């Protein structure tokens, strides 16, 4: 249409002027290209769909939208993804799925009815129901949450619907195929000016559906942003950006204005679940910034996640995150430090048992390996026996119930006394430190505490640096 109008205007004799205007418009259109991902809470009901549409329509550069499945509408509500997993379990155990399946259908039908759009999903629902009864894969069933929601959103926005299975690819071993995905996504979206893409899943080489891990729609958003060379990847959620600590533990934590990719990975890996820790990888290739925004407060600037920045930020630390559910394996042996290859032998036992380690602090006669308690559970006896056989220690024991806290900040490398402040604040709060590990880049300090002290420890460190 734009091309036609250029030629129509040509007849006025103003050829070069109009062509230039057309090219400038086109240039601006291409130069500013935004990819948006809306999380489950932002697409939980019709009211939120309206807010989403307002955000998308307020800026023509907002062209590609990645949708999650409907999330919780209130605190004890159930996410559609969890309902789908539940349905799968019921079907798998040959129990009746009717009630849960009806609940899922109702979620979508309520949204459709309230928005007043013409969309009949009954055939799609029937296909999913039959798949459940014919034991189709668990991932396929879980992925239908985003598939259906993206269809509803595309219809409501008047955008094209593009199924992620056609351009998000996994390898035979289940790993993500970044290059094949990028080529296919770029090619497909080059034919669509405005599109909605379901998050969370893609396809295996044989065409079956595979999902990312939970929260994986964030990764799809990043994949799309890379493929279309977006100027920014806006990740819309229910908080006004990345906060310095988990808002479910610290009351009204301070927001983070700017955070680097590396800091974000440290924090999200350690439990700051606002963005999936792997969502950084696709955008990292083209250094596309991510902006975390609040769907319920679009006027807030949110947090910018950038490749690098000279801005140190308001506080010495950027944020704190933590998780419970860790165990330590401590190995004691005199003169351990002089024994060549001992560390390797210990880690080899873990590797042979398929358990990865989180941290590996060591002393002159002791060595501690921190692992996930859940991963250790089944392999515990084999691992302890393997360590005894491989390194012949004087003593080896496991302690459970450990929480890890990550204090992260690009400013820590330049600020003196940060570790001392952390330890003093914990001592003053009566928290016993069980382990300390500082990353060599001085970007983070990891502290192990008793899981019962986790909340107190988080509060103490937060108050020391922020209040
Ligand atoms: P979405 O459904 O939009 O993907 P998520 O539930 O995955 O949203 O992530 C947002 C939630 O992450 C927030 O509601 C908040 O409870 C939690 N959260 C945990 N740590 C942080 C943090 N440091 N900053 C902000 N939110 C956090
Ligand atoms: N719906 C999926 C989940 O609940 C993916 C996502 O929300 O990002 O994990
Ligand atoms: Mg999420």
mmCIF file of C-alpha atoms in Angstrom, residues 63 79 113 140 154 354 389 393 396 441 447:
data_model
loop_
_atom_site.group_PDB
_atom_site.id
_atom_site.type_symbol
_atom_site.label_atom_id
_atom_site.label_comp_id
_atom_site.label_asym_id
_atom_site.label_seq_id
_atom_site.Cartn_x
_atom_site.Cartn_y
_atom_site.Cartn_z
ATOM 1 C CA UNK A 63 5.353 -5.669 16.081
ATOM 2 C CA UNK A 79 -1.943 -21.454 36.104
ATOM 3 C CA UNK A 113 -16.628 -14.118 25.530
ATOM 4 C CA UNK A 140 2.836 -31.320 23.783
ATOM 5 C CA UNK A 154 -3.579 -12.728 17.708
ATOM 6 C CA UNK A 354 24.921 -37.498 36.902
ATOM 7 C CA UNK A 389 36.990 -45.602 47.009
ATOM 8 C CA UNK A 393 39.369 -39.801 53.008
ATOM 9 C CA UNK A 396 33.202 -37.782 54.597
ATOM 10 C CA UNK A 441 35.355 -11.760 38.659
ATOM 11 C CA UNK A 447 26.989 -17.448 51.144
#
